[in-house]
Coordinates of C-alpha atoms and ligand atoms in Angstrom, one line a residue:
X1 CA -23.4 -48.9 112.1
X2 CA -20.1 -49.4 110.4
X3 CA -18.1 -46.3 109.2
X4 CA -15.7 -46.3 106.3
X5 CA -14.2 -43.6 104.1
X6 CA -15.3 -45.2 100.9
X7 CA -18.0 -47.8 100.2
X8 CA -17.5 -49.6 96.9
X9 CA -20.4 -51.6 95.4
X10 CA -19.2 -54.4 93.2
X11 CA -16.0 -56.4 93.3
X12 CA -15.3 -56.4 89.5
X13 CA -12.0 -55.1 88.0
X14 CA -13.4 -51.5 88.3
X15 CA -14.3 -51.8 92.0
X16 CA -11.1 -53.7 92.9
X17 CA -8.8 -51.2 91.1
X18 CA -10.6 -48.3 92.9
X19 CA -10.2 -50.0 96.2
X20 CA -6.5 -50.7 95.6
X21 CA -5.7 -47.1 94.7
X22 CA -7.8 -45.5 97.4
X23 CA -6.3 -47.8 100.1
X24 CA -2.7 -47.6 99.0
X25 CA -2.4 -44.1 97.5
X26 CA -4.8 -42.2 99.6
X27 CA -4.8 -44.3 102.8
X28 CA -8.6 -44.5 102.8
X29 CA -10.5 -47.2 104.6
X30 CA -12.6 -49.1 102.0
X31 CA -15.4 -51.6 102.2
X32 CA -16.4 -53.5 99.1
X33 CA -19.8 -55.1 99.0
X34 CA -20.3 -57.8 96.3
X35 CA -23.6 -59.5 95.7
X36 CA -22.2 -62.6 94.1
X37 CA -20.4 -65.1 96.3
X38 CA -17.0 -64.4 94.7
X39 CA -14.9 -61.4 93.8
X40 CA -13.7 -60.6 90.3
X41 CA -17.0 -59.7 88.5
X42 CA -17.1 -61.1 85.0
X43 CA -13.3 -61.6 85.0
X44 CA -13.6 -64.2 87.7
X45 CA -11.7 -67.5 87.1
X46 CA -11.5 -70.6 89.2
X47 CA -10.6 -74.3 89.1
X48 CA -13.4 -76.6 88.0
X49 CA -14.0 -80.0 89.7
X50 CA -11.3 -81.6 87.5
X51 CA -8.7 -78.9 88.5
X52 CA -8.8 -77.0 85.2
X53 CA -8.6 -73.2 85.4
X54 CA -11.7 -71.8 83.6
X55 CA -13.2 -68.3 83.1
X56 CA -16.7 -68.6 84.4
X57 CA -18.0 -65.7 82.4
X58 CA -16.3 -66.3 79.1
X59 CA -12.7 -66.0 77.9
X60 CA -10.8 -62.9 79.2
X61 CA -7.6 -61.9 77.5
X62 CA -5.9 -58.8 78.9
X63 CA -4.6 -56.5 76.2
X64 CA -3.9 -52.7 76.2
X65 CA -2.1 -50.0 74.5
X66 CA -1.9 -48.0 77.7
X67 CA 1.4 -48.4 79.4
X68 CA 0.2 -47.0 82.7
X69 CA -2.6 -49.6 82.9
X70 CA -0.2 -52.4 82.2
X71 CA 2.3 -51.1 84.8
X72 CA -0.3 -50.6 87.4
X73 CA -1.5 -54.2 87.2
X74 CA 2.0 -55.5 86.9
X75 CA 2.7 -54.5 90.4
X76 CA 0.5 -57.3 91.5
X77 CA 1.1 -60.1 88.9
X78 CA 3.5 -61.5 86.4
X79 CA 2.0 -62.4 83.1
X80 CA 1.8 -65.4 80.9
X81 CA 3.0 -64.4 77.4
X82 CA -0.2 -65.5 75.7
X83 CA -1.0 -64.0 72.3
X84 CA -4.6 -64.4 71.3
X85 CA -5.6 -66.2 68.1
X86 CA -9.1 -66.9 66.8
X87 CA -10.3 -69.2 64.0
X88 CA -13.8 -69.3 62.4
X89 CA -15.2 -72.7 61.5
X90 CA -16.3 -72.1 57.9
X91 CA -16.8 -74.6 55.1
X92 CA -15.7 -77.4 57.4
X93 CA -12.3 -75.7 58.0
X94 CA -10.8 -73.7 60.8
X95 CA -10.0 -70.4 59.1
X96 CA -8.0 -67.4 60.4
X97 CA -10.1 -64.6 61.8
X98 CA -10.0 -61.5 61.4
X99 CA -9.8 -61.7 57.6
X100 CA -6.2 -61.7 56.2
X101 CA -4.3 -63.3 53.4
X102 CA -4.4 -66.7 55.1
X103 CA -8.2 -66.5 55.4
X104 CA -8.6 -66.0 51.6
X105 CA -6.1 -68.8 50.8
X106 CA -8.0 -71.2 53.1
X107 CA -11.4 -70.1 51.8
X108 CA -10.6 -70.3 48.1
X109 CA -7.8 -72.9 48.3
X110 CA -5.4 -70.9 46.1
X111 CA -2.5 -68.6 46.9
X112 CA -3.0 -64.8 47.5
X113 CA -0.6 -61.9 47.8
X114 CA -1.1 -58.5 49.3
X115 CA -1.8 -57.2 45.8
X116 CA -4.3 -60.0 44.8
X117 CA -6.1 -59.6 48.2
X118 CA -6.4 -55.9 47.5
X119 CA -7.9 -56.7 44.0
X120 CA -10.3 -59.3 45.5
X121 CA -11.6 -56.8 48.0
X122 CA -11.9 -54.1 45.3
X123 CA -13.9 -56.4 43.1
X124 CA -16.1 -57.8 45.7
X125 CA -16.9 -54.8 47.9
X126 CA -20.0 -52.9 47.0
X127 CA -20.2 -49.2 47.0
X128 CA -22.9 -48.1 49.4
X129 CA -23.3 -44.3 49.5
X130 CA -24.8 -44.2 53.0
X131 CA -23.8 -46.9 55.4
X132 CA -27.0 -47.5 57.4
X133 CA -26.4 -50.8 59.2
X134 CA -24.0 -53.6 60.2
X135 CA -24.6 -55.5 56.9
X136 CA -23.8 -52.4 54.8
X137 CA -20.6 -51.9 56.8
X138 CA -19.2 -55.4 56.0
X139 CA -20.4 -55.6 52.4
X140 CA -18.9 -52.2 51.6
X141 CA -15.6 -53.2 53.0
X142 CA -15.3 -56.9 52.2
X143 CA -18.1 -57.9 49.8
X144 CA -20.9 -60.4 50.0
X145 CA -19.1 -63.8 50.1
X146 CA -17.1 -62.9 53.2
X147 CA -20.2 -61.3 54.8
X148 CA -22.3 -64.4 54.2
X149 CA -19.7 -66.9 55.4
X150 CA -18.3 -65.0 58.4
X151 CA -20.7 -62.3 59.6
X152 CA -24.3 -62.8 58.6
X153 CA -25.3 -65.7 60.8
X154 CA -22.8 -64.9 63.6
X155 CA -24.2 -61.4 64.0
X156 CA -27.8 -62.8 64.1
X157 CA -26.9 -65.4 66.8
X158 CA -24.9 -62.9 68.8
X159 CA -27.5 -60.1 68.8
X160 CA -30.7 -62.0 68.0
X161 CA -31.2 -59.5 65.2
X162 CA -30.5 -59.4 61.5
X163 CA -27.3 -57.4 60.7
X164 CA -29.6 -55.0 58.8
X165 CA -31.3 -54.1 62.0
X166 CA -28.0 -53.3 63.9
X167 CA -25.9 -50.1 63.9
X168 CA -22.8 -50.0 61.6
X169 CA -20.5 -49.7 64.6
X170 CA -21.2 -53.3 65.5
X171 CA -19.1 -54.5 62.6
X172 CA -17.0 -51.4 61.9
X173 CA -14.1 -52.2 64.2
X174 CA -13.3 -55.7 62.8
X175 CA -10.1 -55.2 60.9
X176 CA -9.1 -56.5 57.4
X177 CA -5.5 -57.2 57.2
X178 CA -3.5 -57.2 53.9
X179 CA -0.9 -59.4 55.5
X180 CA -0.5 -62.7 57.4
X181 CA -0.7 -61.2 60.9
X182 CA -3.1 -63.5 62.7
X183 CA -2.9 -61.9 66.2
X184 CA -6.4 -61.1 67.2
X185 CA -5.3 -58.1 69.2
X186 CA -2.6 -55.7 68.0
X187 CA -2.0 -53.9 71.4
X188 CA 1.6 -53.9 72.5
X189 CA 0.8 -55.2 76.0
X190 CA -1.0 -58.6 76.1
X191 CA -1.2 -61.5 78.4
X192 CA -3.0 -63.5 81.1
X193 CA -2.2 -63.0 84.8
X194 CA 0.3 -65.8 85.7
X195 CA -1.9 -67.3 88.4
X196 CA -5.2 -66.2 87.0
X197 CA -7.5 -63.1 87.4
X198 CA -8.9 -64.1 90.8
X199 CA -5.4 -64.5 92.2
X200 CA -4.4 -61.1 90.8
X201 CA -7.5 -59.5 92.4
X202 CA -6.8 -61.2 95.8
X203 CA -3.3 -59.6 95.7
X204 CA -4.8 -56.2 94.9
X205 CA -7.3 -56.5 97.8
X206 CA -4.6 -57.7 100.2
X207 CA -4.3 -54.5 102.2
X208 CA -5.1 -53.6 105.8
X209 CA -7.4 -50.7 104.7
X210 CA -9.6 -53.0 102.5
X211 CA -12.5 -55.2 103.7
X212 CA -14.7 -57.2 101.3
X213 CA -18.1 -58.6 102.0
X214 CA -19.4 -61.1 99.4
X215 CA -22.8 -62.6 99.0
X216 CA -24.6 -59.3 99.9
X217 CA -26.0 -56.6 97.6
X218 CA -26.0 -52.9 98.2
X219 CA -29.6 -52.9 99.3
X220 CA -28.8 -55.5 102.0
X221 CA -26.2 -53.4 103.7
X222 CA -26.9 -49.8 102.9
X223 CA -28.7 -49.0 106.2
X224 CA -25.8 -50.3 108.2
X225 CA -22.8 -48.5 106.6
X226 CA -21.8 -44.9 106.9
X227 CA -19.4 -43.5 104.3
X228 CA -18.0 -40.2 102.9
X229 CA -18.0 -41.4 99.3
X230 CA -19.5 -44.3 97.4
X231 CA -18.2 -45.9 94.2
X232 CA -21.1 -47.7 92.6
X233 CA -20.2 -50.3 89.9
X234 CA -23.5 -52.1 89.8
X235 CA -26.3 -51.4 87.3
X236 CA -27.3 -47.8 87.2
X237 CA -31.0 -48.7 86.5
X238 CA -31.1 -51.0 89.5
X239 CA -29.7 -48.2 91.8
X240 CA -32.7 -46.0 90.8
X241 CA -35.2 -48.8 91.2
X242 CA -35.7 -49.1 87.4
X243 CA -37.8 -46.0 87.6
X244 CA -37.3 -45.3 83.9
X245 CA -37.4 -49.0 82.9
X246 CA -34.7 -51.7 82.4
X247 CA -31.6 -51.0 80.4
X248 CA -31.3 -53.9 77.9
X249 CA -28.4 -56.3 77.7
X250 CA -27.5 -59.2 75.4
X251 CA -26.8 -62.0 77.8
X252 CA -24.8 -65.1 77.5
X253 CA -25.5 -68.6 78.9
X254 CA -22.1 -70.3 79.4
X255 CA -22.0 -74.1 79.1
X256 CA -18.9 -75.9 80.2
X257 CA -17.9 -79.4 79.1
X258 CA -14.8 -81.4 80.2
X259 CA -13.3 -83.8 77.6
X260 CA -11.1 -86.8 78.3
X261 CA -8.3 -85.6 76.0
X262 CA -5.4 -83.1 76.3
X263 CA -6.4 -80.6 73.6
X264 CA -9.5 -80.3 71.4
X265 CA -9.4 -77.0 69.4
X266 CA -6.6 -75.6 67.2
X267 CA -6.6 -72.3 69.1
X268 CA -8.2 -70.8 72.2
X269 CA -11.3 -69.5 70.6
X270 CA -13.2 -70.9 67.6
X271 CA -16.2 -68.9 66.2
X272 CA -19.1 -70.9 64.7
X273 CA -20.9 -68.4 62.3
X274 CA -22.9 -71.1 60.5
X275 CA -23.0 -74.2 62.7
X276 CA -24.6 -74.9 66.1
X277 CA -26.7 -72.7 68.3
X278 CA -23.6 -71.4 70.2
X279 CA -21.5 -68.6 68.8
X280 CA -18.1 -69.7 69.9
X281 CA -16.1 -72.2 71.9
X282 CA -13.2 -71.5 74.1
X283 CA -10.5 -74.0 75.2
X284 CA -8.9 -72.4 78.3
X285 CA -5.7 -74.5 78.3
X286 CA -4.4 -72.6 75.2
X287 CA -4.6 -69.4 77.3
X288 CA -3.4 -70.6 80.6
X289 CA -0.7 -73.1 79.4
X290 CA -2.0 -75.5 82.0
X291 CA -0.7 -79.1 81.8
X292 CA -3.6 -81.5 82.4
X293 CA -4.8 -84.9 81.1
X294 CA -8.2 -83.4 80.4
X295 CA -9.5 -80.2 78.8
X296 CA -12.5 -78.0 79.4
X297 CA -14.4 -76.0 76.7
X298 CA -16.9 -73.2 77.2
X299 CA -19.7 -72.7 74.7
X300 CA -21.6 -69.4 74.5
X301 CA -25.3 -69.3 73.9
X302 CA -26.5 -65.6 73.6
X303 CA -29.9 -64.6 74.8
X304 CA -31.6 -61.3 75.7
X305 CA -31.3 -60.3 79.3
X306 CA -32.1 -57.5 81.6
X307 CA -30.2 -56.2 84.6
X308 CA -31.4 -57.5 87.9
X309 CA -31.5 -61.1 86.6
X310 CA -28.5 -63.4 87.0
X311 CA -29.2 -65.6 84.0
X312 CA -28.3 -65.2 81.2
X313 CA -25.3 -63.1 82.4
X314 CA -25.9 -59.5 81.2
X315 CA -22.9 -59.2 78.9
X316 CA -23.2 -56.6 76.1
X317 CA -25.3 -53.5 76.5
X318 CA -27.8 -53.2 73.7
X319 CA -27.1 -49.6 72.5
X320 CA -29.9 -48.1 70.4
X321 CA -31.8 -44.9 70.4
X322 CA -34.3 -46.1 72.9
X323 CA -31.8 -47.5 75.4
X324 CA -29.5 -44.6 75.1
X325 CA -32.3 -42.1 75.8
X326 CA -33.3 -44.2 78.8
X327 CA -29.7 -44.2 80.0
X328 CA -29.6 -40.4 79.7
X329 CA -32.5 -40.1 82.2
X330 CA -30.5 -42.2 84.7
X331 CA -27.4 -40.3 84.0
X332 CA -29.2 -37.1 84.9
X333 CA -30.3 -38.6 88.2
X334 CA -26.7 -39.6 89.0
X335 CA -25.8 -35.9 89.0
X336 CA -28.0 -35.4 92.1
X337 CA -25.7 -37.7 94.1
X338 CA -22.5 -35.7 94.6
X339 CA -20.9 -38.2 96.9
X340 CA -21.4 -41.2 94.6
X341 CA -19.3 -42.0 91.6
X342 CA -21.0 -44.3 89.1
X343 CA -18.3 -46.3 87.3
X344 CA -17.7 -49.5 85.3
X345 CA -19.5 -51.3 82.6
X346 CA -22.8 -51.5 84.5
X347 CA -22.6 -48.1 86.2
X348 CA -22.1 -46.4 82.9
X349 CA -24.1 -48.7 80.6
X350 CA -21.2 -49.1 78.2
X351 CA -19.1 -51.9 76.8
X352 CA -15.7 -51.6 78.4
X353 CA -12.7 -53.9 78.0
X354 CA -10.8 -54.6 81.2
X355 CA -8.0 -52.2 80.4
X356 CA -10.5 -49.3 80.0
X357 CA -12.0 -50.1 83.3
X358 CA -8.5 -49.7 84.9
X359 CA -7.7 -46.7 82.8
X360 CA -10.9 -44.9 83.9
X361 CA -10.2 -45.6 87.6
X362 CA -6.6 -44.4 87.2
X363 CA -7.8 -41.2 85.5
X364 CA -10.3 -40.6 88.3
X365 CA -8.0 -41.1 91.2
X366 CA -4.5 -40.6 89.9
X367 CA -4.2 -37.1 88.5
X368 CA -1.0 -37.8 86.5
X369 CA -2.9 -40.4 84.3
Ligands
FAD401 C1 -18.1 -62.7 77.1 C2 -17.2 -61.6 77.4 C3 -15.8 -61.7 77.2 C4 -15.0 -60.6 77.5 N1 -13.7 -60.8 77.2 C5 -12.8 -59.7 77.4 C6 -11.5 -59.8 77.0 O1 -11.0 -60.8 76.5 N2 -10.7 -58.8 77.3 C7 -11.1 -57.6 77.9 O2 -10.4 -56.7 78.2 N3 -12.4 -57.5 78.3 C8 -13.3 -58.5 78.1 N4 -14.6 -58.4 78.4 C9 -15.0 -57.2 79.2 C10 -14.9 -57.4 80.7 O3 -15.7 -58.5 81.2 C11 -15.3 -56.1 81.4 O4 -14.3 -55.1 81.1 C12 -15.2 -56.2 83.0 O5 -15.8 -57.4 83.5 C13 -15.9 -55.0 83.5 O6 -15.6 -54.9 84.9 P1 -16.6 -54.1 85.9 O7 -16.0 -54.2 87.2 O8 -16.9 -52.8 85.3 O9 -18.0 -54.9 85.9 P2 -18.3 -56.4 86.4 O10 -17.2 -57.3 86.1 O11 -19.6 -56.7 85.9 O12 -18.4 -56.2 88.0 C14 -19.4 -55.6 88.6 C15 -19.7 -56.3 89.9 O13 -20.7 -55.6 90.7 C16 -21.5 -56.6 91.3 N5 -22.8 -56.0 91.6 C17 -23.8 -55.6 90.7 N6 -24.8 -55.0 91.4 C18 -24.5 -55.1 92.7 C19 -25.2 -54.7 93.9 N7 -26.4 -54.1 93.8 N8 -24.6 -54.9 95.1 C20 -23.4 -55.5 95.1 N9 -22.7 -55.9 94.1 C21 -23.2 -55.7 92.8 C22 -21.6 -57.7 90.2 O14 -22.0 -58.9 90.8 C23 -20.2 -57.7 89.7 O15 -19.4 -58.6 90.4 C24 -15.5 -59.4 78.1 C25 -16.9 -59.3 78.3 C26 -17.7 -60.4 78.0 C27 -19.2 -60.2 78.2

């Protein structure tokens, strides 16, 4: 029997941040158990067989408005000053996304100003008294032509459902910009860890109080470890043996292809709303600034998935009345386990960006946050 102060299940950014804080700030002994054969969770990056640094679970760009989050991670890494840009491939052109003045100019092949863009949106947007779904949300803000060219088919590929069957929140947060700002994220802090995410995480884990076991799940080790506290960042439904059923996820199959050329795409990420079965392609060299004779692209093919299955990678929680009710049943059960903290995107059944994972851990263990 092994004894530690804290057992952490899952070596994603949530579990690793918790380990780092508990070991350094509270001098706790920590054991992390990770079922995959690598650390980093979905933020994991590694060099492929050609020596190109790739993100195995899709492109990850760190961005935050929270200074304390940026400062915490900056103790362990320097940052590449990468600013994220996205294009949508529409009408055979690479067009700026999210929608701004440049988008309309490329789409309609004529000049626009702030004023004429405002008029365009006013003329095209349709008044919908009660916004009931993701389609209503876009049409009421941007009108039908933009909805049909940029959103309709993309949403269907991404979620496997028509936008009319999806909640308005799915499309509500996509901005419209009455300027030429084509930064995808507007957060003041933005970048990619200088040597990659895995290198950052290895530095965070490099402490005498932290041990990591990979390739073993919680169920494999639970009878052999004694702990005062557990932080569980795996799927909450799995922890309770799926007693109320699976929590649904939209999964992604990631397909990587290396090309014998230095660069292939105009920016790091290109969305394909209307062409191909994949939703988007990522060219990592734009983000990592790596110099290499070849380049590697990742194509994302969404597909439904459930926790407990490795393929496709459970990526986005499907949040609807049924799944949220089911989650509430699990949440109630978690309250019976006073020495276990359920955290992270899987432990809480919510979509979280990386910065929010770190922020939530800081809030939990650092009272000043
Ligand atoms: C396609 C895609 C792109 C994204 N891009 C961005 C981005 O650009 N910027 C951004 O901020 N965020 C991005 N995100 C979100 C980001 O991936 C998450 O914020 C982050 O991965 C969540 O970390 P986590 O530690 O909570 O969960 P995870 O990364 O999922 O880590 C949980 C870990 O627990 C392990 N585990 C599960 N069950 C068990 C068990 N029973 N026993 C042991 N181990 C277990 C898993 O193997 C996993 O390694 C993206 C997400 C997706 C899907």
